[in-house]
XYZ file of C-alpha atoms in Angstrom:
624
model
C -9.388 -20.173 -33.142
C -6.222 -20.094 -35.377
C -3.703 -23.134 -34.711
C -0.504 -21.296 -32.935
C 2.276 -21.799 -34.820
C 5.327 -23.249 -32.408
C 8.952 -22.103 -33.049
C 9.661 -25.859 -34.087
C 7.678 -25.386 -37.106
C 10.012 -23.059 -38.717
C 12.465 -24.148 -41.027
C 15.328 -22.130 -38.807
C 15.647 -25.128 -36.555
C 17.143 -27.483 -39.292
C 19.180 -24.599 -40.315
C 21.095 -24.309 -36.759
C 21.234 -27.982 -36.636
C 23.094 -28.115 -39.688
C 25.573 -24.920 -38.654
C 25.965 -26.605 -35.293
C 27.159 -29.785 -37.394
C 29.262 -27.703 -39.096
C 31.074 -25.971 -36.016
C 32.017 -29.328 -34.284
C 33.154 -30.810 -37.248
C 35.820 -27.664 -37.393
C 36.663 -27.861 -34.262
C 34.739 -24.719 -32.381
C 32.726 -26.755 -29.498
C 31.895 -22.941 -28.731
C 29.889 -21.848 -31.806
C 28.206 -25.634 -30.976
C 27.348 -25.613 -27.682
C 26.221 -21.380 -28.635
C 24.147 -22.841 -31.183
C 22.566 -25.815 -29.363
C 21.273 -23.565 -26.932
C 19.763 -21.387 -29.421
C 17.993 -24.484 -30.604
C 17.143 -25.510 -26.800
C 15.316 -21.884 -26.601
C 12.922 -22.251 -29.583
C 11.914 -25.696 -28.944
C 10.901 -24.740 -25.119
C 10.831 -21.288 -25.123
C 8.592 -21.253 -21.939
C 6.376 -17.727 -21.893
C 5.389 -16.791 -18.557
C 2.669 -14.752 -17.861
C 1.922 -13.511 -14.228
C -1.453 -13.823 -12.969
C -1.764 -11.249 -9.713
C -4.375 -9.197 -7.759
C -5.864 -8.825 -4.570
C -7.153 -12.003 -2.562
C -10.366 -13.933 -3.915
C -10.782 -11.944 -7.181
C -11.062 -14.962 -9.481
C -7.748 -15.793 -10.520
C -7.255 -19.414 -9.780
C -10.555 -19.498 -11.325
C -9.195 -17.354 -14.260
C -6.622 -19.733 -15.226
C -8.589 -22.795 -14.636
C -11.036 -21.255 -17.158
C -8.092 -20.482 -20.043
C -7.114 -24.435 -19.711
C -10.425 -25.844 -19.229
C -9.089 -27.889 -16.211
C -8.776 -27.791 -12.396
C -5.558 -26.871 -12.193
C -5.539 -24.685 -9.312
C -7.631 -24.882 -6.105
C -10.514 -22.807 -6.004
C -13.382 -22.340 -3.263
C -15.164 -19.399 -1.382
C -12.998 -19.601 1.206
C -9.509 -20.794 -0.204
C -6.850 -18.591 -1.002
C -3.800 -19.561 -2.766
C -0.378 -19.315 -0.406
C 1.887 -20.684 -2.854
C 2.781 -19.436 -6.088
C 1.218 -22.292 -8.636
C 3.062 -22.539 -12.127
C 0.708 -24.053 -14.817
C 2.347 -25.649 -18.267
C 2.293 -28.211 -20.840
C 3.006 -32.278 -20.841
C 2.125 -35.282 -22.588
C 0.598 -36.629 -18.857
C -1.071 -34.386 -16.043
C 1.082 -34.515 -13.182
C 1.636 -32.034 -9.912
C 4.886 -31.745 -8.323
C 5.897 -28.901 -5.316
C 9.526 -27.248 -4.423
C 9.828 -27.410 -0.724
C 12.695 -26.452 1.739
C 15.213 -28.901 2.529
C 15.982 -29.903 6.011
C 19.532 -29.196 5.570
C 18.729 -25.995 4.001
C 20.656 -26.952 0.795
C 19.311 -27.394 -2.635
C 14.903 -27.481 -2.203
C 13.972 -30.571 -3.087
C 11.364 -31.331 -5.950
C 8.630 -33.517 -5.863
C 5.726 -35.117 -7.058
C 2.286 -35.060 -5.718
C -1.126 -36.250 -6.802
C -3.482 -33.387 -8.451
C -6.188 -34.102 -6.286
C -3.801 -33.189 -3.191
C -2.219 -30.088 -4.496
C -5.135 -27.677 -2.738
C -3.199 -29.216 0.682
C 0.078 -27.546 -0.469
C -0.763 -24.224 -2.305
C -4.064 -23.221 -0.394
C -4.093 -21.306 2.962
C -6.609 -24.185 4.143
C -4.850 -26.994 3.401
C -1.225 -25.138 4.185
C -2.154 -22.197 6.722
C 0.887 -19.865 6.407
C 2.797 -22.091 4.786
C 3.971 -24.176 7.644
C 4.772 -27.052 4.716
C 7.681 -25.015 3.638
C 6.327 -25.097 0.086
C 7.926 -22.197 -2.363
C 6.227 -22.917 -5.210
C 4.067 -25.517 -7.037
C 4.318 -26.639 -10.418
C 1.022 -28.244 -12.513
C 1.549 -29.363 -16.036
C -1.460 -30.644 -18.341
C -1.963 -31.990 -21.989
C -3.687 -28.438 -23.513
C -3.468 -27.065 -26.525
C -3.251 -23.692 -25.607
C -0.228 -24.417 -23.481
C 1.829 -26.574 -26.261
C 3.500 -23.639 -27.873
C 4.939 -22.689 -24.570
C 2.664 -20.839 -22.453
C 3.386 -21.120 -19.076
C 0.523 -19.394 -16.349
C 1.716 -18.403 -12.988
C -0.886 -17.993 -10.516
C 0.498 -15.841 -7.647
C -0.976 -15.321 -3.927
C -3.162 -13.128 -3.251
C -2.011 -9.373 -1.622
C -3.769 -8.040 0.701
C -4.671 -4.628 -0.901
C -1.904 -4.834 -3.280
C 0.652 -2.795 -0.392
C 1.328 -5.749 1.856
C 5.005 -7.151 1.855
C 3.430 -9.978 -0.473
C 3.416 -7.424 -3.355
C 7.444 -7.835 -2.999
C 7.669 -10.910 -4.318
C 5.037 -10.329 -6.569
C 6.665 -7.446 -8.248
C 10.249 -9.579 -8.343
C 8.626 -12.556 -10.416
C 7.634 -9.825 -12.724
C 11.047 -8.906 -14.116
C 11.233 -12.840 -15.098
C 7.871 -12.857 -17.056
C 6.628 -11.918 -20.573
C 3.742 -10.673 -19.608
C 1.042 -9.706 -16.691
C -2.460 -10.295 -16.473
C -4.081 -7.591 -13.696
C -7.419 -9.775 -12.139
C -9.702 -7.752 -10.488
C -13.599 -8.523 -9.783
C -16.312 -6.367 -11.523
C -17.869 -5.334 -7.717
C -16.193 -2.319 -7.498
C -13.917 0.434 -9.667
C -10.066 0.049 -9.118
C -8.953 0.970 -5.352
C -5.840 2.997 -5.775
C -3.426 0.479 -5.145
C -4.088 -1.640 -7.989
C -3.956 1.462 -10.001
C -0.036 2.154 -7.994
C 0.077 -1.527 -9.009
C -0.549 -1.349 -13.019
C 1.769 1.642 -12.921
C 4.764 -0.210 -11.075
C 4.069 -3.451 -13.161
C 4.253 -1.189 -16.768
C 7.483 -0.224 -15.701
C 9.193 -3.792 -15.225
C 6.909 -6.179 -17.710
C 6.610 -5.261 -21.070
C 3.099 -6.915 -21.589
C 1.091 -5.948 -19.182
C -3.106 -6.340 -19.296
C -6.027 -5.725 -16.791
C -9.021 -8.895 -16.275
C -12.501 -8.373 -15.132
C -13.213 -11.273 -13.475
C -16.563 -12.103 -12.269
C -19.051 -10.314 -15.071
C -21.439 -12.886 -14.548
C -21.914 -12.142 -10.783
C -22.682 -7.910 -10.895
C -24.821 -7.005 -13.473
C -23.223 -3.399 -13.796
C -19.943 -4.380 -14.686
C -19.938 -2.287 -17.758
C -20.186 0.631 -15.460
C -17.596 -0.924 -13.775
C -15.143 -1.254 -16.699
C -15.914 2.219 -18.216
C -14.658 3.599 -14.970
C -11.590 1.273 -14.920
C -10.246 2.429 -18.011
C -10.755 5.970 -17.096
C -8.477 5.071 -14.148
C -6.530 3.655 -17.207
C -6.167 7.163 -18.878
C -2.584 7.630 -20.560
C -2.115 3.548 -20.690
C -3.766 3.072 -23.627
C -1.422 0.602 -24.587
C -3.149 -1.667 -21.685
C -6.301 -4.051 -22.643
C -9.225 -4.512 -20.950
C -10.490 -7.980 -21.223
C -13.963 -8.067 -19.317
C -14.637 -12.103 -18.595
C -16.999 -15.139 -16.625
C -15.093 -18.056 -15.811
C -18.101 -19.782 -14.964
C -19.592 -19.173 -17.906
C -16.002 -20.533 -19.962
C -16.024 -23.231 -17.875
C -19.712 -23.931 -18.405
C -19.438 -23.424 -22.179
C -16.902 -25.940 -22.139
C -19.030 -28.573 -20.360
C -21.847 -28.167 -22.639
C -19.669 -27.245 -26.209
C -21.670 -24.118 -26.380
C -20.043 -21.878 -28.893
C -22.267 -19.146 -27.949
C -21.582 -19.236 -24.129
C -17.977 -19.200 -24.974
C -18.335 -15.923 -26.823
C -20.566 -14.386 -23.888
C -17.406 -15.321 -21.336
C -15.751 -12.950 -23.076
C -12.480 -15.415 -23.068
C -12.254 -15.650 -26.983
C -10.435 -12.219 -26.614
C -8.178 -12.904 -23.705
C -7.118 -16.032 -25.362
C -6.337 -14.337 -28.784
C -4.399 -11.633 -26.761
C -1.934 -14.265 -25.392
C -2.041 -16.403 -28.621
C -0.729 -13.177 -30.682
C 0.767 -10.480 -28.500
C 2.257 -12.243 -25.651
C 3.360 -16.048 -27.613
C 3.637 -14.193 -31.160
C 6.346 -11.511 -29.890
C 8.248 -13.786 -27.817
C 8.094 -16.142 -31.350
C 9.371 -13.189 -33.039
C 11.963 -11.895 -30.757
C 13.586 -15.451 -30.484
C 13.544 -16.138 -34.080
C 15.122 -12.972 -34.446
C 17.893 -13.795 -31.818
C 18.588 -16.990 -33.251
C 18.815 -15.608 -36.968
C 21.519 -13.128 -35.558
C 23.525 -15.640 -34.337
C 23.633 -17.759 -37.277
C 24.550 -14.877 -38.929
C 27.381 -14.746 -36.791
C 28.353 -17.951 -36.636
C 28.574 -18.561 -40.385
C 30.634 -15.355 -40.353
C 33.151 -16.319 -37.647
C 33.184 -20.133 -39.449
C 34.389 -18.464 -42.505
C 36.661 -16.196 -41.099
C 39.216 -18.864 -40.946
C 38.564 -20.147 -44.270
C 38.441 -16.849 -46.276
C 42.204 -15.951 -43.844
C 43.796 -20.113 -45.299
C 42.320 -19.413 -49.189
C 43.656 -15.811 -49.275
C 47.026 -17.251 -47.928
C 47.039 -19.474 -50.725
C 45.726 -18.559 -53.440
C 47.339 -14.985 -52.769
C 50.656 -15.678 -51.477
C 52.105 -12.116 -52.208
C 49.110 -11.094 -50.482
C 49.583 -13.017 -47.168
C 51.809 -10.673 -45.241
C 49.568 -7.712 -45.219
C 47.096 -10.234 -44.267
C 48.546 -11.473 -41.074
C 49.533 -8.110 -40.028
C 45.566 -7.215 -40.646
C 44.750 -10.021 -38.443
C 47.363 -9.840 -35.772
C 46.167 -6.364 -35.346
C 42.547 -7.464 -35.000
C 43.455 -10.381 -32.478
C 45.235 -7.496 -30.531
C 42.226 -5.484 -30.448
C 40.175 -8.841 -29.400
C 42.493 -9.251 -26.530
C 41.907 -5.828 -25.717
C 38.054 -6.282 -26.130
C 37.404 -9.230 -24.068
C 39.980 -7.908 -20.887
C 38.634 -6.074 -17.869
C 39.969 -2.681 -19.737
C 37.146 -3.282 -22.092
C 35.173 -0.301 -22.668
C 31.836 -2.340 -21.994
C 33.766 -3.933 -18.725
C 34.649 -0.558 -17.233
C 31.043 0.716 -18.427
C 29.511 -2.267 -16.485
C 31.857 -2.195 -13.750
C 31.651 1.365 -12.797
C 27.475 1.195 -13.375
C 26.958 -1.270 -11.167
C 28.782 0.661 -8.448
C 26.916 3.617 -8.885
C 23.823 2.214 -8.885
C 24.890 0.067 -5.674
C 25.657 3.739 -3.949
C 22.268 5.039 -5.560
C 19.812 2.456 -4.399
C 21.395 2.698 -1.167
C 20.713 6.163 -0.494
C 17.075 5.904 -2.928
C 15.853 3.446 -0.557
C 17.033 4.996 2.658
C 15.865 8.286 1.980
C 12.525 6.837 1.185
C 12.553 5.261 4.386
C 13.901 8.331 6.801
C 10.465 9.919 5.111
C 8.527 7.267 6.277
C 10.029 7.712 10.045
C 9.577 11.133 10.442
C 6.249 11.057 9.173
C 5.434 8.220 11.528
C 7.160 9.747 14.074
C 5.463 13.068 13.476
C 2.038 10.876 14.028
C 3.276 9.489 17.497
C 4.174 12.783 19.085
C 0.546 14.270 17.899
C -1.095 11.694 19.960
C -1.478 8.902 21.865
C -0.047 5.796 19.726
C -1.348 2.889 22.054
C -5.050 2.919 21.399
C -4.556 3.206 17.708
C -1.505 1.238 17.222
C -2.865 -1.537 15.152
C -3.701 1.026 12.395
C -0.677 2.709 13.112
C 1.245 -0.527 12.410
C -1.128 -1.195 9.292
C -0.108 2.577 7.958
C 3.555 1.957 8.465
C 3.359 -1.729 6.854
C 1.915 0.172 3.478
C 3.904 2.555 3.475
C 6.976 0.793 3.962
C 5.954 -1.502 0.951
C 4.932 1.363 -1.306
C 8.725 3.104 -0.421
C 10.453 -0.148 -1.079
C 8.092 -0.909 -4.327
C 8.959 2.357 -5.546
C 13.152 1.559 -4.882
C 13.038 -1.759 -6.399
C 10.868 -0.746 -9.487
C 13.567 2.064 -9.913
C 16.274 0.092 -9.361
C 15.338 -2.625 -11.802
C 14.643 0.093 -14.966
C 18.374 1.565 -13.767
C 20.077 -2.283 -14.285
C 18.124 -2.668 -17.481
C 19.238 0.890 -18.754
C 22.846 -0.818 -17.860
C 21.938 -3.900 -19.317
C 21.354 -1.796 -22.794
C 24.555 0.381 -22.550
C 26.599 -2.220 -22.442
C 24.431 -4.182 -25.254
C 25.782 -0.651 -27.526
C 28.938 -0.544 -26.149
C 29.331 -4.384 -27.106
C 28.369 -3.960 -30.476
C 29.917 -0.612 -31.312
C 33.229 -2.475 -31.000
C 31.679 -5.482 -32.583
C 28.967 -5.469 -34.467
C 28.629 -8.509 -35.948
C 27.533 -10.345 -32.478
C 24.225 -11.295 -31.439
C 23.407 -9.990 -27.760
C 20.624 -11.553 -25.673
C 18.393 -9.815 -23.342
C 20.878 -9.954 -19.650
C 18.937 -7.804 -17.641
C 16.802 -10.547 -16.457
C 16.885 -10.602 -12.350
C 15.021 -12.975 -10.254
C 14.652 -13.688 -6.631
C 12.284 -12.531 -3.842
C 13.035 -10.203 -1.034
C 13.322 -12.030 2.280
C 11.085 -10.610 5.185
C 11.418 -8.868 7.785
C 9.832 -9.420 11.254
C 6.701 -7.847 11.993
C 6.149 -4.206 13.125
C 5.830 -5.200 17.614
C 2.977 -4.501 19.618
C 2.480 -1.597 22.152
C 1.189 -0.976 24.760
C -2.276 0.217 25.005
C -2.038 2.702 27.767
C -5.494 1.946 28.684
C -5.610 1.235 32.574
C -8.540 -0.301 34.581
C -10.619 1.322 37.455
C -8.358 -0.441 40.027
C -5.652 0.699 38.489
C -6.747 4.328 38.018
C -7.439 4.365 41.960
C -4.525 2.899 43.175
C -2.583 5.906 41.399
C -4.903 8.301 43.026
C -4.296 6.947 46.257
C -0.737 7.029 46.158
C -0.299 10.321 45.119
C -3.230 11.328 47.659
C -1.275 9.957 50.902
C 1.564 12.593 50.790
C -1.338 15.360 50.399
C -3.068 14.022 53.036
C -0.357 13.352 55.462
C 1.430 17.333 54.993
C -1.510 18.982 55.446
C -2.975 16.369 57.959
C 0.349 17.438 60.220
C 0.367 21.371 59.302
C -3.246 20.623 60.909
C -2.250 19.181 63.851
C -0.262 22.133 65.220
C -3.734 23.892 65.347
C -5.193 21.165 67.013
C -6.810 19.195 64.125
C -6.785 15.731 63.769
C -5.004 14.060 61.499
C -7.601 13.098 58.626
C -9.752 16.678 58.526
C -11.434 18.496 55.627
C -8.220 20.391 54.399
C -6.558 17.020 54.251
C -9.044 15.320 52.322
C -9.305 18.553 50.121
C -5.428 18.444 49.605
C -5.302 14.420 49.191
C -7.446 15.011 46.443
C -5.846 17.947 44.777
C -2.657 16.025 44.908
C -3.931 12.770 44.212
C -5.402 14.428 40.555
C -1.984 16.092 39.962
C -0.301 12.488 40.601
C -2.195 10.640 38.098
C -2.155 13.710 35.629
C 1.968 13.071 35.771
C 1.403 9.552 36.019
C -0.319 9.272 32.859
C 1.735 11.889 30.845
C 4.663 10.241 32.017
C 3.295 6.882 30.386
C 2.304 8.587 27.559
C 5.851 9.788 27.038
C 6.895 6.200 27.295
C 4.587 5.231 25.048
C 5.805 7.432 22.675
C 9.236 7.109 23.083
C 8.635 3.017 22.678
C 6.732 3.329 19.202
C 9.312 5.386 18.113
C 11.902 2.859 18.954
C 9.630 0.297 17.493
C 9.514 2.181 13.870
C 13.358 2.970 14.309
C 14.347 -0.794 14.348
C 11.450 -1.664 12.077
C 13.031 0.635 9.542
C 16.396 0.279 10.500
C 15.431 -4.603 9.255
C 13.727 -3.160 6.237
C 16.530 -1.110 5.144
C 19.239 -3.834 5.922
C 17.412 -6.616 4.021
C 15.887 -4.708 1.420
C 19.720 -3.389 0.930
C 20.884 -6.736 1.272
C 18.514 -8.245 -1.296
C 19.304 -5.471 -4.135
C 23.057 -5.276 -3.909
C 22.895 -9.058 -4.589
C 20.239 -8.369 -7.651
C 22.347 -6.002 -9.061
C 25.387 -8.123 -8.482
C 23.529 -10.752 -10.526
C 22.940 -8.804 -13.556
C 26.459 -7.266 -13.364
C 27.881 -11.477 -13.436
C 25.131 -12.381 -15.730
C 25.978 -9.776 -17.636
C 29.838 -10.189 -17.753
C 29.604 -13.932 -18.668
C 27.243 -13.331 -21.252
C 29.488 -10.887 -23.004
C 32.862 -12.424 -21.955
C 31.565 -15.466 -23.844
C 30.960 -13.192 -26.829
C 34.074 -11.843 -26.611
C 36.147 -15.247 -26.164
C 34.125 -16.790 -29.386
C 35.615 -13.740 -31.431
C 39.075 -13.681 -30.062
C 39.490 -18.085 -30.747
C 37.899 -16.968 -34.269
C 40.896 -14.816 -35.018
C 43.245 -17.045 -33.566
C 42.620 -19.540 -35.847
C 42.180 -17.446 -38.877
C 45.821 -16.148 -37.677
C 47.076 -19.585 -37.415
C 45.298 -20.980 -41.035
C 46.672 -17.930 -42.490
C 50.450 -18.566 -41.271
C 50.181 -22.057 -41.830
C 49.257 -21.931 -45.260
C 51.955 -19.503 -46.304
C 54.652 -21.822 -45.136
C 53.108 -25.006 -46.796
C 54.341 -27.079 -49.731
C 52.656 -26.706 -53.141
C 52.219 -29.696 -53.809
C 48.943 -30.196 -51.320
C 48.032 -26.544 -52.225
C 45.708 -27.168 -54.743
C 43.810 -29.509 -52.934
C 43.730 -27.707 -49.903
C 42.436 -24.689 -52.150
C 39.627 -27.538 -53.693
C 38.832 -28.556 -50.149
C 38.734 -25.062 -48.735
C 36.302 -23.279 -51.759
C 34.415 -26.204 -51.298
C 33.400 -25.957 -47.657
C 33.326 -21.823 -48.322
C 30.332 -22.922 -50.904
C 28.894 -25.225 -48.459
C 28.725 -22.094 -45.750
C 27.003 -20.207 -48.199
C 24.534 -22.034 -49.073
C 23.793 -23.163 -45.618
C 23.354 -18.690 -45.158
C 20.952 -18.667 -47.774
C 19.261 -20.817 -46.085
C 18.728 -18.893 -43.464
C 15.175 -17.277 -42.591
C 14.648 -13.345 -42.940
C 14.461 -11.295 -39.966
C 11.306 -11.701 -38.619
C 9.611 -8.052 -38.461
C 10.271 -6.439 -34.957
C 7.572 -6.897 -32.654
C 5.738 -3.348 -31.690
C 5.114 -3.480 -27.958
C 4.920 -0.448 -26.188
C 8.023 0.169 -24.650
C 7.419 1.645 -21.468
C 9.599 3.629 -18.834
C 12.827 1.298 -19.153
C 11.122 -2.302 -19.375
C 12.326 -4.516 -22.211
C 10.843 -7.760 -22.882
C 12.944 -10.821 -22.817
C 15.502 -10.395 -25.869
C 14.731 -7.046 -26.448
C 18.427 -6.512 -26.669
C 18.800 -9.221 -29.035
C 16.223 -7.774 -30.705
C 17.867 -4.167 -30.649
C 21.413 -5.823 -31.665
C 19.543 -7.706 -34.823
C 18.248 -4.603 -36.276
């Protein structure tokens, strides 16, 4: 296996050291503390990679197998409740992020490893009455040094449950997803749904067949999966034992290893997952040294002009009191990108608003439209089940949308920004986390199924008024009270009476479910409403500060080029001709300090798909 190169390797580290130096030492704290966290990025730049599917399909196995280590719990009846986070340190340690009491800040804290299955497992933690949100293991392995960071998520129960939510918000956070599913049978159609909806929002995604060692006919089983997979070429099939990795690396057997079929999978993360995100980053930080070196020399260039062309200088300050104008102009809500971003984020407010509750009003007719054929109390369980999918598939479908819509944004004002300014870096902003919060389970109905005793005492009491009229029309003639044509009409009326007794319930029925689905509907839109508008308001400050910053960093760069520039033309000659030494000296320094600076790495060839960017794809798009 090749040695993965890390981004601290490269030469471009000492390089934005250096510039950094240089930006304090002139006084712009801002083009430091820019730089700085360009250098905090490559030296941790943290990859995550998403490891989802369907309950007990391998994939706390799966990553215990790519780290050779128990990192997560794993058993034949253990499922994971708790998404588990899996990275690098010198020491192996285990911490968990739990709820506060107070319901501030969670608090963080460390556990032993040999606990952790009594946090993250629904054994050890049965629906999560710990108040765990998420789990964190870190390890000494090599494949995790340059980065690599392996989230294994809860299982969902056929991929449509309101699990998938949150599964499907982690992915707009992560550099990749890895698809587990066992070789026992073909994909169900919700994974397939699920490939489709994760293609749109990662831009890495790949599909693991877990479990080869177990069915014998799991090449069957993967020819059919990537027929399912026809169109997404683009999407790898990596067909894989655990066991058989896990054994191999008990026993050192080279050969085993290869049979696991992990070899691949860990090449595919090594180069196409860790290698772009190398190459995107390097390409970021490149950019903005770039642009730092040009905005440190902007000053310089303005002060030596002023001096060394003194007939020169007006034109020179009008040039750059025009520019500073324009800067003011650029970085002020009036902005082109500001009212682009501003107005964007509205619409798509008012669009996802009436995306998701159309979706919705679907689902409640068509729900409703099931009530009124039937009755819903003997089959409301499924009913329930049917409306809990399709609920989850509406509100997939919204929030996949909705995300592709804020990146779009996210882009448009990435052009905007650097139609007007070219010469600035621009960092992937599109980046949204968060989870939707739930909603309260669909209520129960009802059965409408009555007992003998209760069947009879309905008869009977519609019975006695046919009973007692004819028993007294009777009685005229001369018949007693309880005769044949009593009985006869206690019965007759007795059936009609629990015929309208048990439509009438039936109505009931009905008209309960239907209320049930109403307010069921009525929570889902709220929250799911709720949750987006502050997703979108997210990217819409993310994305302001981001560029504001931009924007400030170019307007203090023409302030003081403006100020160098006025104060050299009104200076005394005497100290000219060192200040023109001094200046052409730190002017050479600058330049050699760009020529030192790497190429552009080349840009990364993912496939693109539907909207999804990977992390720095803008920065990416800006470099070029």
């Amino acid at each position: 296996m090749p040695e993965q190169r890390t981004f601290t390797d490269n030469k471009i580290v000492d390089v934005i050291h250096e510039v950094g130096d240089l930006a304090a030492s002139a006084g712009r704290d801002d083009l430091a503390t820019r730089l700085a966290n360009t250098r905090a990025r490559l030296a941790d730049p943290a990859v995550r990679v998403i490891v989802v599917g369907e309950f007990k399909q391998g994939k706390s196995k799966l990553i215990n197998a790519l780290v050779n280590a128990p990192a997560c719990p794993v058993d034949d009846d253990v499922a994971t409740s708790v998404p588990t986070t899996v990275g690098y340190a010198d020491q192996p340690s285990a911490w968990v992020l739990e709820r506060s009491d107070d319901q501030n800040e969670p608090q963080r804290r460390q556990i032993s490893l040999e606990s952790l299955d009594e946090y993250v497992s629904e054994r050890g933690n049965p629906d999560n009455e710990r108040g765990v949100l998420a789990a964190e293991v870190l390890l000494p392995r090599e494949i995790l040094r340059g980065g690599l960071t392996l989230v294994d998520s809860p299982g969902v129960g056929g991929l449509e449950s309101s699990n998938s939510l949150a599964t499907l918000a982690a992915l707009s956070s992560a550099h990749a997803v890895l698809l587990v599913s066992d070789a026992s049978q073909e994909y169900t159609e919700p994974e397939v749904q699920f490939l489709q909806h994760a293609m749109r929002i990662s831009p890495n995604v790949a599909a693991v067949l877990a479990k080869t060692d177990l069915y014998p006919e799991w090449r069957r089983i993967e020819r059919i999966d990537r027929e399912h997979l026809t169109g997404h070429d683009d999407v790898p099939i990596f067909s894989v034992s655990s066991d058989l990795r896990l054994l191999a690396a008990e026993l050192q057997d080279r050969t085993l290893n290869e049979e696991s079929g992990f070899p691949a999978l860990v090449t595919h993360l090594r180069r196409e997952v860790l290698g772009r995100a190398e190459v995107i980053h390097e390409r970021s930080a490149v950019h903005e040294l770039a642009s730092v070196v040009d905005q440190l020399e902007m000053s310089l260039k303005a002060e030596l002009n002023a001096l060394v062309n003194p007939e020169d200088t007006p034109r020179m300050i009008a040039e750059l009191e025009n520019a500073k104008a324009k800067a003011d102009e650029f970085r002020g809500r009036s902005a082109r990108w500001q009212v682009t971003l501003t107005d964007g984020i509205a619409d798509l407010v008012a669009d996802m608003e009436h995306d998701v509750r159309d979706r919705l009003r679907k689902v409640q007719r068509e729900a409703e439209k099931a009530i009124d054929d039937g009755d819903p109390g003997p089959v409301w369980d499924q009913i329930r089940e049917w409306l809990d999918q399709r609920v989850t598939a509406a509100v997939s479908e919204t929030f996949v949308w909705t995300d592709e819509r804020s990146r779009w944004l996210a882009e448009e004002v990435a052009d905007l920004f650097s139609q007007d300014q070219s010469e600035i870096p621009i960092h992937d902003v599109s980046d949204i986390q968060g989870v939707l919060d739930p909603v309260d389970d669909i209520a129960g109905l009802d059965p409408g199924q009555l007992s003998a005793t209760e069947k009879m005492y309905i008869g009977v009491r519609g019975s006695y008024g046919g009973v007692l009229m004819v028993g007294l029309a009777t009685g005229l003639i001369g018949m007693a009270l309880i005769n044949p044509l009593s009985l006869l009409a206690g019965v007759l009326v007795g059936r009609r009476a629990y015929r309208e007794d048990m439509s009438n319930r039936l109505s009931r029925r009905q008209q309960e479910a239907k209320v049930i689905v109403r307010k069921y509907i009525d929570e889902v839109t709220f929250q799911v409403g709720k949750q987006l508008k502050d997703r979108l308001r997210l990217v819409q400050r993310g994305t302001r500060d981001h560029f504001g910053a931009l924007a400030e960093e170019l307007h203090s760069s023409l302030a003081e080029a403006l100020q160098r520039a006025k104060q050299a033309a009104s200076g005394f000659t005497t100290t000219r001709d060192q200040r023109v030494v001094a200046l052409r000296s730190r002017l050479a320094e600058l330049e050699s300090v760009r020529k030192a600076i790497p190429a552009l790495p080349p840009v990364p060839e993912p496939a693109v798909r539907a909207g999804a960017q990977p992390a720095g794809a803008i920065g990416a798009k800006a470099a070029r």
